[in-house]
């Protein structure tokens, strides 16, 4: 029961993007199309689950003073693996994501989970926590990229959603649109939470 | 001329915060007061310029000759993390007043994606040494410009009647969106 809670808390209650406002770079940068967002979600989930697993296994061997450096090296190793894999098997996607795959190293969601959770909990709980957080990140990115791609190009994952009458709202796929959509989503998220609490 | 174009485009057109979305965490976290935003901007510019040039040297003098390019990510992040530590100790020793001003922001810079972003982008864009230096300087000043403008707006926003649930990150992001729209006006410059 307790493990289930660790798993689902990342979906809504402690959603890394909407509640904790972490990992903003990829959330804003790669959500101009659903395809890019899916690639980013996959890469982040792989790195997060992998490094949570390793960190929770070695947590008793790592001296407290060098723990951050250790976490960073573990994370950087997994990011290198994800980066090489994408470059080898999905060159187009790798090109579209550009520097944002290597930048997963400094994504605060990942380091944050190692510091706050994986370094203090067992392997099973840490992996479940990482999976839940990845799903929360995934939910946020899918929402963002769906809104931006449908409004900005009239398509979803490359399929036409809005008819030819629709004039694409260009700003949505430009940087400014990313800030607007995320701002409004966070507003909506807080409002829903407040309505349920009150 | 070429160098001027690189500088202006890193500073205004491809502004790191408003175009590449790098360094958003401090941009949202530290932009509520003008003076701290300015200190943060200077600290970032300082570390960014050193980090970009040092990682350039490591990449072209160490990784390329030995065909170790895949170690790019691991080596850059280690360079940045240790560099921040060294810079912190150096400033503490040499200029205590500057340390007072930048002190608490220096450790935070390690996880600032803008620093690693500059290092990765210079490799991606195949800049030479001088271009790297100018690019990093422009990017750092661009970050300072964006965070200072944002802090100025947020100091005014405190007196505005913002809905309860929009306060904090929400209104900051929407303001940043309007700022990004304004910065799009620079795109005709080069």
Tab-separated table of C-alpha atoms in Angstrom:
chain	number	residue	atom	x	y	z
A	1	UNK	CA	0.000	0.000	0.000
A	2	UNK	CA	2.798	2.362	0.918
A	3	UNK	CA	4.671	1.467	-2.285
A	4	UNK	CA	1.581	2.241	-4.341
A	5	UNK	CA	1.534	5.686	-2.770
A	6	UNK	CA	5.172	6.297	-3.747
A	7	UNK	CA	4.206	5.364	-7.278
A	8	UNK	CA	1.169	7.584	-7.743
A	9	UNK	CA	2.272	10.695	-5.864
A	10	UNK	CA	4.232	11.938	-8.884
A	11	UNK	CA	1.151	11.918	-11.117
A	12	UNK	CA	-0.706	14.741	-9.444
A	13	UNK	CA	-0.007	15.546	-5.803
A	14	UNK	CA	3.754	16.043	-6.248
A	15	UNK	CA	3.792	16.481	-10.010
A	16	UNK	CA	7.374	17.522	-10.783
A	17	UNK	CA	6.394	20.118	-13.391
A	18	UNK	CA	3.148	21.662	-12.173
A	19	UNK	CA	3.617	21.515	-8.402
A	20	UNK	CA	7.373	21.579	-7.866
A	21	UNK	CA	8.146	23.652	-11.008
A	22	UNK	CA	11.288	21.638	-11.754
A	23	UNK	CA	12.846	20.623	-15.054
A	24	UNK	CA	11.620	23.667	-16.912
A	25	UNK	CA	14.163	23.621	-19.774
A	26	UNK	CA	12.920	20.465	-21.546
A	27	UNK	CA	9.314	21.206	-20.641
A	28	UNK	CA	9.468	24.479	-22.503
A	29	UNK	CA	11.987	23.670	-25.209
A	30	UNK	CA	10.927	20.372	-26.741
A	31	UNK	CA	7.137	20.645	-26.516
A	32	UNK	CA	6.658	22.300	-29.919
A	33	UNK	CA	5.601	18.909	-31.272
A	34	UNK	CA	4.206	15.753	-29.649
A	35	UNK	CA	6.880	13.610	-31.309
A	36	UNK	CA	9.738	15.545	-29.708
A	37	UNK	CA	7.964	15.421	-26.354
A	38	UNK	CA	7.628	11.628	-26.528
A	39	UNK	CA	11.346	11.302	-27.286
A	40	UNK	CA	12.191	13.511	-24.328
A	41	UNK	CA	9.834	11.631	-21.974
A	42	UNK	CA	11.469	8.338	-22.949
A	43	UNK	CA	14.967	9.668	-22.394
A	44	UNK	CA	14.122	11.267	-19.039
A	45	UNK	CA	12.299	8.154	-17.804
A	46	UNK	CA	15.258	5.950	-18.726
A	47	UNK	CA	17.771	8.214	-16.987
A	48	UNK	CA	15.592	8.772	-13.917
A	49	UNK	CA	14.744	5.096	-13.329
A	50	UNK	CA	18.297	3.959	-14.101
A	51	UNK	CA	20.011	6.437	-11.833
A	52	UNK	CA	17.464	5.998	-9.013
A	53	UNK	CA	18.164	2.273	-9.118
A	54	UNK	CA	21.962	2.688	-9.014
A	55	UNK	CA	21.883	5.435	-6.389
A	56	UNK	CA	19.625	3.445	-4.062
A	57	UNK	CA	21.875	0.388	-4.436
A	58	UNK	CA	25.081	2.283	-3.606
A	59	UNK	CA	23.550	4.735	-1.131
A	60	UNK	CA	25.248	3.191	1.934
A	61	UNK	CA	28.687	3.175	0.318
A	62	UNK	CA	28.752	6.849	-0.687
A	63	UNK	CA	30.230	9.280	1.876
A	64	UNK	CA	27.946	12.178	2.566
A	65	UNK	CA	30.367	14.900	1.424
A	66	UNK	CA	30.761	13.617	-2.128
A	67	UNK	CA	27.208	12.429	-2.683
A	68	UNK	CA	26.187	15.198	-5.115
A	69	UNK	CA	29.263	14.611	-7.291
A	70	UNK	CA	28.565	10.869	-7.242
A	71	UNK	CA	24.929	11.373	-8.255
A	72	UNK	CA	25.992	13.664	-11.105
A	73	UNK	CA	28.444	11.096	-12.463
A	74	UNK	CA	25.804	8.334	-12.296
A	75	UNK	CA	23.266	10.562	-14.040
A	76	UNK	CA	25.776	11.696	-16.685
A	77	UNK	CA	26.574	8.061	-17.490
A	78	UNK	CA	22.921	7.217	-18.110
A	79	UNK	CA	22.450	10.413	-20.135
A	80	UNK	CA	25.408	9.492	-22.339
A	81	UNK	CA	23.816	6.076	-22.926
A	82	UNK	CA	20.459	7.636	-23.857
A	83	UNK	CA	22.148	10.243	-26.085
A	84	UNK	CA	24.218	7.649	-28.004
A	85	UNK	CA	21.184	5.359	-28.381
A	86	UNK	CA	19.003	8.131	-29.823
A	87	UNK	CA	21.789	9.288	-32.145
A	88	UNK	CA	22.272	5.744	-33.451
A	89	UNK	CA	18.675	4.590	-33.848
A	90	UNK	CA	16.641	7.809	-34.201
A	91	UNK	CA	18.980	10.323	-35.879
A	92	UNK	CA	16.129	12.678	-36.873
A	93	UNK	CA	14.744	12.829	-33.348
A	94	UNK	CA	18.237	13.245	-31.937
A	95	UNK	CA	18.815	16.183	-34.252
A	96	UNK	CA	15.475	17.805	-33.382
A	97	UNK	CA	16.149	17.530	-29.639
A	98	UNK	CA	19.673	18.914	-30.147
A	99	UNK	CA	21.460	19.906	-26.943
A	100	UNK	CA	18.438	19.137	-24.785
A	101	UNK	CA	19.273	15.421	-24.469
A	102	UNK	CA	22.750	16.053	-22.973
A	103	UNK	CA	21.128	18.745	-20.841
A	104	UNK	CA	19.092	16.094	-19.010
A	105	UNK	CA	22.186	15.876	-16.768
A	106	UNK	CA	21.274	19.166	-15.139
A	107	UNK	CA	17.521	18.524	-15.121
A	108	UNK	CA	16.628	19.326	-11.527
A	109	UNK	CA	13.913	16.637	-11.408
A	110	UNK	CA	16.520	13.894	-11.673
A	111	UNK	CA	19.081	15.244	-9.212
A	112	UNK	CA	16.203	16.280	-6.952
A	113	UNK	CA	14.808	12.728	-6.756
A	114	UNK	CA	18.261	11.256	-6.038
A	115	UNK	CA	18.850	13.735	-3.237
A	116	UNK	CA	15.334	13.673	-1.775
A	117	UNK	CA	14.389	10.039	-2.274
A	118	UNK	CA	16.739	7.456	-3.798
A	119	UNK	CA	19.604	8.244	-1.417
A	120	UNK	CA	17.348	7.538	1.579
A	121	UNK	CA	15.098	4.674	0.469
A	122	UNK	CA	15.310	1.070	-0.666
A	123	UNK	CA	15.634	-0.122	-4.227
A	124	UNK	CA	11.982	-1.046	-4.851
A	125	UNK	CA	10.588	2.180	-3.419
A	126	UNK	CA	13.152	4.284	-5.312
A	127	UNK	CA	12.411	2.662	-8.654
A	128	UNK	CA	8.662	3.069	-8.109
A	129	UNK	CA	9.171	6.690	-7.108
A	130	UNK	CA	11.243	7.265	-10.259
A	131	UNK	CA	8.602	5.585	-12.436
A	132	UNK	CA	5.845	7.700	-10.880
A	133	UNK	CA	7.816	10.923	-11.311
A	134	UNK	CA	8.564	10.022	-14.931
A	135	UNK	CA	4.853	9.541	-15.510
A	136	UNK	CA	4.075	12.893	-13.900
A	137	UNK	CA	6.693	14.507	-16.144
A	138	UNK	CA	5.180	12.626	-19.086
A	139	UNK	CA	1.652	13.832	-18.304
A	140	UNK	CA	2.862	17.436	-18.155
A	141	UNK	CA	4.846	17.196	-21.398
A	142	UNK	CA	2.016	15.470	-23.268
A	143	UNK	CA	-0.443	18.172	-22.162
A	144	UNK	CA	1.946	20.967	-23.142
A	145	UNK	CA	2.937	19.521	-26.503
A	146	UNK	CA	-0.649	18.570	-27.439
A	147	UNK	CA	-1.902	22.104	-26.806
A	148	UNK	CA	1.048	23.655	-28.627
A	149	UNK	CA	1.025	21.356	-31.651
A	150	UNK	CA	-2.762	21.465	-32.155
A	151	UNK	CA	-2.940	25.252	-31.846
A	152	UNK	CA	0.378	25.962	-33.533
A	153	UNK	CA	0.202	23.648	-36.539
A	154	UNK	CA	-3.296	22.114	-36.443
A	155	UNK	CA	-1.862	18.606	-36.123
A	156	UNK	CA	-1.330	16.000	-33.414
A	157	UNK	CA	1.664	13.669	-33.787
A	158	UNK	CA	1.740	14.689	-37.444
A	159	UNK	CA	-1.948	13.835	-38.070
A	160	UNK	CA	-4.333	16.617	-39.148
A	161	UNK	CA	-6.759	17.373	-36.342
A	162	UNK	CA	-8.143	20.715	-37.380
A	163	UNK	CA	-9.434	21.130	-40.937
A	164	UNK	CA	-7.877	23.226	-43.650
A	165	UNK	CA	-9.992	26.193	-42.509
A	166	UNK	CA	-7.741	26.531	-39.490
A	167	UNK	CA	-5.013	29.144	-39.747
A	168	UNK	CA	-2.138	27.919	-37.550
A	169	UNK	CA	-1.493	30.056	-34.524
A	170	UNK	CA	2.235	30.455	-35.210
A	171	UNK	CA	3.137	31.944	-31.840
A	172	UNK	CA	2.263	28.674	-30.117
A	173	UNK	CA	5.213	26.801	-31.599
A	174	UNK	CA	7.565	29.731	-31.011
A	175	UNK	CA	9.326	30.218	-27.642
A	176	UNK	CA	6.739	32.743	-26.427
A	177	UNK	CA	3.932	30.180	-26.821
A	178	UNK	CA	5.766	27.750	-24.542
A	179	UNK	CA	5.812	30.270	-21.713
A	180	UNK	CA	2.122	31.143	-22.195
A	181	UNK	CA	0.901	27.538	-22.316
A	182	UNK	CA	2.890	26.486	-19.242
A	183	UNK	CA	1.800	29.584	-17.334
A	184	UNK	CA	-1.862	28.915	-18.064
A	185	UNK	CA	-1.545	25.180	-17.306
A	186	UNK	CA	0.011	25.903	-13.906
A	187	UNK	CA	-2.775	28.409	-13.250
A	188	UNK	CA	-5.385	25.814	-14.153
A	189	UNK	CA	-3.673	23.157	-12.066
A	190	UNK	CA	-3.591	25.393	-8.981
A	191	UNK	CA	-7.211	26.409	-9.490
A	192	UNK	CA	-8.388	22.787	-9.691
A	193	UNK	CA	-6.405	21.899	-6.567
A	194	UNK	CA	-7.840	24.862	-4.702
A	195	UNK	CA	-11.407	24.041	-5.754
A	196	UNK	CA	-11.052	20.491	-4.430
A	197	UNK	CA	-9.501	21.613	-1.177
A	198	UNK	CA	-12.041	24.360	-0.509
B	1	UNK	CA	32.251	41.565	-37.930
B	2	UNK	CA	31.628	37.854	-37.593
B	3	UNK	CA	32.364	38.142	-33.871
B	4	UNK	CA	29.946	41.041	-33.470
B	5	UNK	CA	27.181	38.975	-35.084
B	6	UNK	CA	27.861	36.100	-32.684
B	7	UNK	CA	27.811	38.473	-29.729
B	8	UNK	CA	24.596	40.270	-30.687
B	9	UNK	CA	22.773	37.076	-31.567
B	10	UNK	CA	23.717	35.417	-28.254
B	11	UNK	CA	22.769	38.572	-26.356
B	12	UNK	CA	19.453	39.501	-27.966
B	13	UNK	CA	18.184	37.353	-30.816
B	14	UNK	CA	18.853	33.888	-29.474
B	15	UNK	CA	18.678	35.017	-25.873
B	16	UNK	CA	19.504	32.067	-23.672
B	17	UNK	CA	16.496	32.385	-21.412
B	18	UNK	CA	13.860	33.539	-23.869
B	19	UNK	CA	14.900	31.544	-26.918
B	20	UNK	CA	16.825	28.459	-25.768
B	21	UNK	CA	14.969	28.139	-22.423
B	22	UNK	CA	18.236	27.642	-20.580
B	23	UNK	CA	18.631	28.827	-17.012
B	24	UNK	CA	14.888	28.949	-16.385
B	25	UNK	CA	15.218	27.732	-12.784
B	26	UNK	CA	17.196	30.757	-11.507
B	27	UNK	CA	15.210	32.953	-13.899
B	28	UNK	CA	12.034	32.047	-12.013
B	29	UNK	CA	13.596	31.475	-8.602
B	30	UNK	CA	15.889	34.488	-8.151
B	31	UNK	CA	14.053	37.125	-10.171
B	32	UNK	CA	11.903	38.567	-7.403
B	33	UNK	CA	14.393	41.267	-6.335
B	34	UNK	CA	16.384	43.548	-8.587
B	35	UNK	CA	19.702	43.545	-6.716
B	36	UNK	CA	19.875	39.785	-6.211
B	37	UNK	CA	18.899	39.237	-9.835
B	38	UNK	CA	21.768	41.469	-10.917
B	39	UNK	CA	24.282	39.622	-8.707
B	40	UNK	CA	23.044	36.289	-10.034
B	41	UNK	CA	23.412	37.533	-13.594
B	42	UNK	CA	26.994	38.646	-13.008
B	43	UNK	CA	27.908	35.382	-11.281
B	44	UNK	CA	26.474	33.398	-14.195
B	45	UNK	CA	28.270	35.526	-16.817
B	46	UNK	CA	31.543	35.092	-14.953
B	47	UNK	CA	31.336	31.312	-14.522
B	48	UNK	CA	29.854	30.832	-17.982
B	49	UNK	CA	32.751	32.535	-19.769
B	50	UNK	CA	35.364	30.546	-17.856
B	51	UNK	CA	33.448	27.266	-18.132
B	52	UNK	CA	32.893	27.587	-21.873
B	53	UNK	CA	36.550	28.312	-22.626
B	54	UNK	CA	37.835	25.565	-20.320
B	55	UNK	CA	35.449	22.986	-21.766
B	56	UNK	CA	36.460	24.096	-25.258
B	57	UNK	CA	40.097	23.423	-24.393
B	58	UNK	CA	39.244	20.040	-22.881
B	59	UNK	CA	37.159	19.030	-25.880
B	60	UNK	CA	39.642	19.972	-28.581
B	61	UNK	CA	42.922	19.270	-26.804
B	62	UNK	CA	41.963	16.135	-24.873
B	63	UNK	CA	38.811	14.434	-26.123
B	64	UNK	CA	39.212	14.876	-29.892
B	65	UNK	CA	42.872	13.710	-30.165
B	66	UNK	CA	42.052	10.547	-28.186
B	67	UNK	CA	38.667	9.954	-29.891
B	68	UNK	CA	36.781	10.213	-26.617
B	69	UNK	CA	34.023	12.557	-27.842
B	70	UNK	CA	31.364	10.401	-26.186
B	71	UNK	CA	32.763	11.453	-22.802
B	72	UNK	CA	31.679	15.028	-23.592
B	73	UNK	CA	28.758	15.111	-21.155
B	74	UNK	CA	30.557	13.506	-18.208
B	75	UNK	CA	33.708	15.592	-18.579
B	76	UNK	CA	31.881	18.906	-19.088
B	77	UNK	CA	29.705	18.516	-16.023
B	78	UNK	CA	32.711	17.556	-13.897
B	79	UNK	CA	34.650	20.553	-15.209
B	80	UNK	CA	31.768	22.875	-14.400
B	81	UNK	CA	31.198	21.451	-10.922
B	82	UNK	CA	34.868	21.687	-9.968
B	83	UNK	CA	35.241	25.069	-11.636
B	84	UNK	CA	32.422	26.505	-9.554
B	85	UNK	CA	34.184	25.264	-6.427
B	86	UNK	CA	37.525	26.761	-7.502
B	87	UNK	CA	35.978	30.080	-8.484
B	88	UNK	CA	34.178	30.224	-5.149
B	89	UNK	CA	37.403	29.640	-3.192
B	90	UNK	CA	39.324	32.081	-5.381
B	91	UNK	CA	36.810	34.905	-4.995
B	92	UNK	CA	36.572	34.292	-1.257
B	93	UNK	CA	40.343	34.740	-0.956
B	94	UNK	CA	40.865	37.596	-3.415
B	95	UNK	CA	37.792	39.760	-3.064
B	96	UNK	CA	35.673	39.308	0.056
B	97	UNK	CA	33.160	42.036	-0.949
B	98	UNK	CA	32.496	40.321	-4.284
B	99	UNK	CA	32.164	37.022	-2.408
B	100	UNK	CA	29.595	38.649	-0.127
B	101	UNK	CA	27.607	39.744	-3.153
B	102	UNK	CA	27.789	36.509	-5.148
B	103	UNK	CA	28.358	34.025	-2.319
B	104	UNK	CA	25.094	32.150	-2.062
B	105	UNK	CA	24.508	32.108	-5.818
B	106	UNK	CA	27.760	30.450	-6.797
B	107	UNK	CA	26.981	26.863	-5.688
B	108	UNK	CA	23.559	27.111	-7.360
B	109	UNK	CA	25.246	27.753	-10.676
B	110	UNK	CA	26.465	24.147	-10.975
B	111	UNK	CA	22.940	23.012	-11.753
B	112	UNK	CA	22.215	25.978	-14.000
B	113	UNK	CA	21.573	24.412	-17.380
B	114	UNK	CA	22.712	27.582	-19.151
B	115	UNK	CA	26.345	26.886	-18.232
B	116	UNK	CA	26.372	23.341	-19.580
B	117	UNK	CA	24.228	24.577	-22.462
B	118	UNK	CA	26.875	27.074	-23.580
B	119	UNK	CA	29.593	24.427	-23.432
B	120	UNK	CA	27.497	21.979	-25.487
B	121	UNK	CA	26.365	24.596	-28.004
B	122	UNK	CA	29.903	25.787	-28.769
B	123	UNK	CA	30.806	22.211	-29.699
B	124	UNK	CA	27.597	21.830	-31.709
B	125	UNK	CA	28.205	25.088	-33.584
B	126	UNK	CA	31.916	24.270	-34.112
B	127	UNK	CA	33.114	27.665	-32.873
B	128	UNK	CA	36.837	28.397	-32.586
B	129	UNK	CA	38.398	29.599	-29.363
B	130	UNK	CA	37.785	33.337	-29.773
B	131	UNK	CA	34.232	32.777	-31.014
B	132	UNK	CA	33.563	30.567	-27.978
B	133	UNK	CA	34.754	33.323	-25.661
B	134	UNK	CA	32.560	35.962	-27.338
B	135	UNK	CA	29.571	33.630	-27.522
B	136	UNK	CA	29.785	32.786	-23.813
B	137	UNK	CA	30.150	36.437	-22.858
B	138	UNK	CA	27.146	37.413	-24.983
B	139	UNK	CA	25.067	34.552	-23.605
B	140	UNK	CA	25.929	35.495	-20.026
B	141	UNK	CA	25.088	39.153	-20.535
B	142	UNK	CA	21.881	38.103	-22.306
B	143	UNK	CA	20.940	36.059	-19.250
B	144	UNK	CA	21.713	39.055	-17.013
B	145	UNK	CA	19.607	41.324	-19.220
B	146	UNK	CA	16.622	38.955	-19.170
B	147	UNK	CA	16.725	38.286	-15.426
B	148	UNK	CA	17.140	41.999	-14.576
B	149	UNK	CA	14.206	43.029	-16.802
B	150	UNK	CA	12.138	40.238	-15.258
B	151	UNK	CA	13.041	41.321	-11.720
B	152	UNK	CA	12.043	44.907	-12.544
B	153	UNK	CA	8.662	43.736	-13.797
B	154	UNK	CA	8.137	41.427	-10.822
B	155	UNK	CA	8.828	44.181	-8.314
B	156	UNK	CA	5.947	46.086	-9.913
B	157	UNK	CA	3.781	42.975	-10.102
B	158	UNK	CA	3.794	42.676	-6.336
B	159	UNK	CA	1.405	45.608	-6.180
B	160	UNK	CA	-0.847	44.235	-8.901
B	161	UNK	CA	-4.081	42.390	-8.196
B	162	UNK	CA	-3.145	38.904	-9.391
B	163	UNK	CA	-5.582	36.000	-8.787
B	164	UNK	CA	-4.480	33.790	-5.874
B	165	UNK	CA	-3.892	30.666	-7.989
B	166	UNK	CA	-1.936	32.535	-10.672
B	167	UNK	CA	0.630	33.943	-8.241
B	168	UNK	CA	4.243	32.743	-8.317
B	169	UNK	CA	5.282	30.552	-11.230
B	170	UNK	CA	2.120	31.073	-13.266
B	171	UNK	CA	2.246	34.849	-13.647
B	172	UNK	CA	6.044	34.774	-13.995
B	173	UNK	CA	5.809	32.404	-16.959
B	174	UNK	CA	3.113	34.462	-18.665
B	175	UNK	CA	5.206	37.619	-18.163
B	176	UNK	CA	8.202	35.766	-19.612
B	177	UNK	CA	6.042	34.880	-22.614
B	178	UNK	CA	5.286	38.543	-23.272
B	179	UNK	CA	8.981	39.321	-22.837
B	180	UNK	CA	9.840	36.585	-25.366
B	181	UNK	CA	7.376	38.155	-27.810
B	182	UNK	CA	9.127	41.503	-27.355
B	183	UNK	CA	12.540	39.928	-27.918
B	184	UNK	CA	11.276	38.421	-31.184
B	185	UNK	CA	11.428	41.979	-32.500
B	186	UNK	CA	15.223	41.749	-32.449
B	187	UNK	CA	15.243	38.896	-34.956
B	188	UNK	CA	15.566	41.271	-37.919
B	189	UNK	CA	18.760	42.713	-36.496
B	190	UNK	CA	21.281	40.452	-38.207
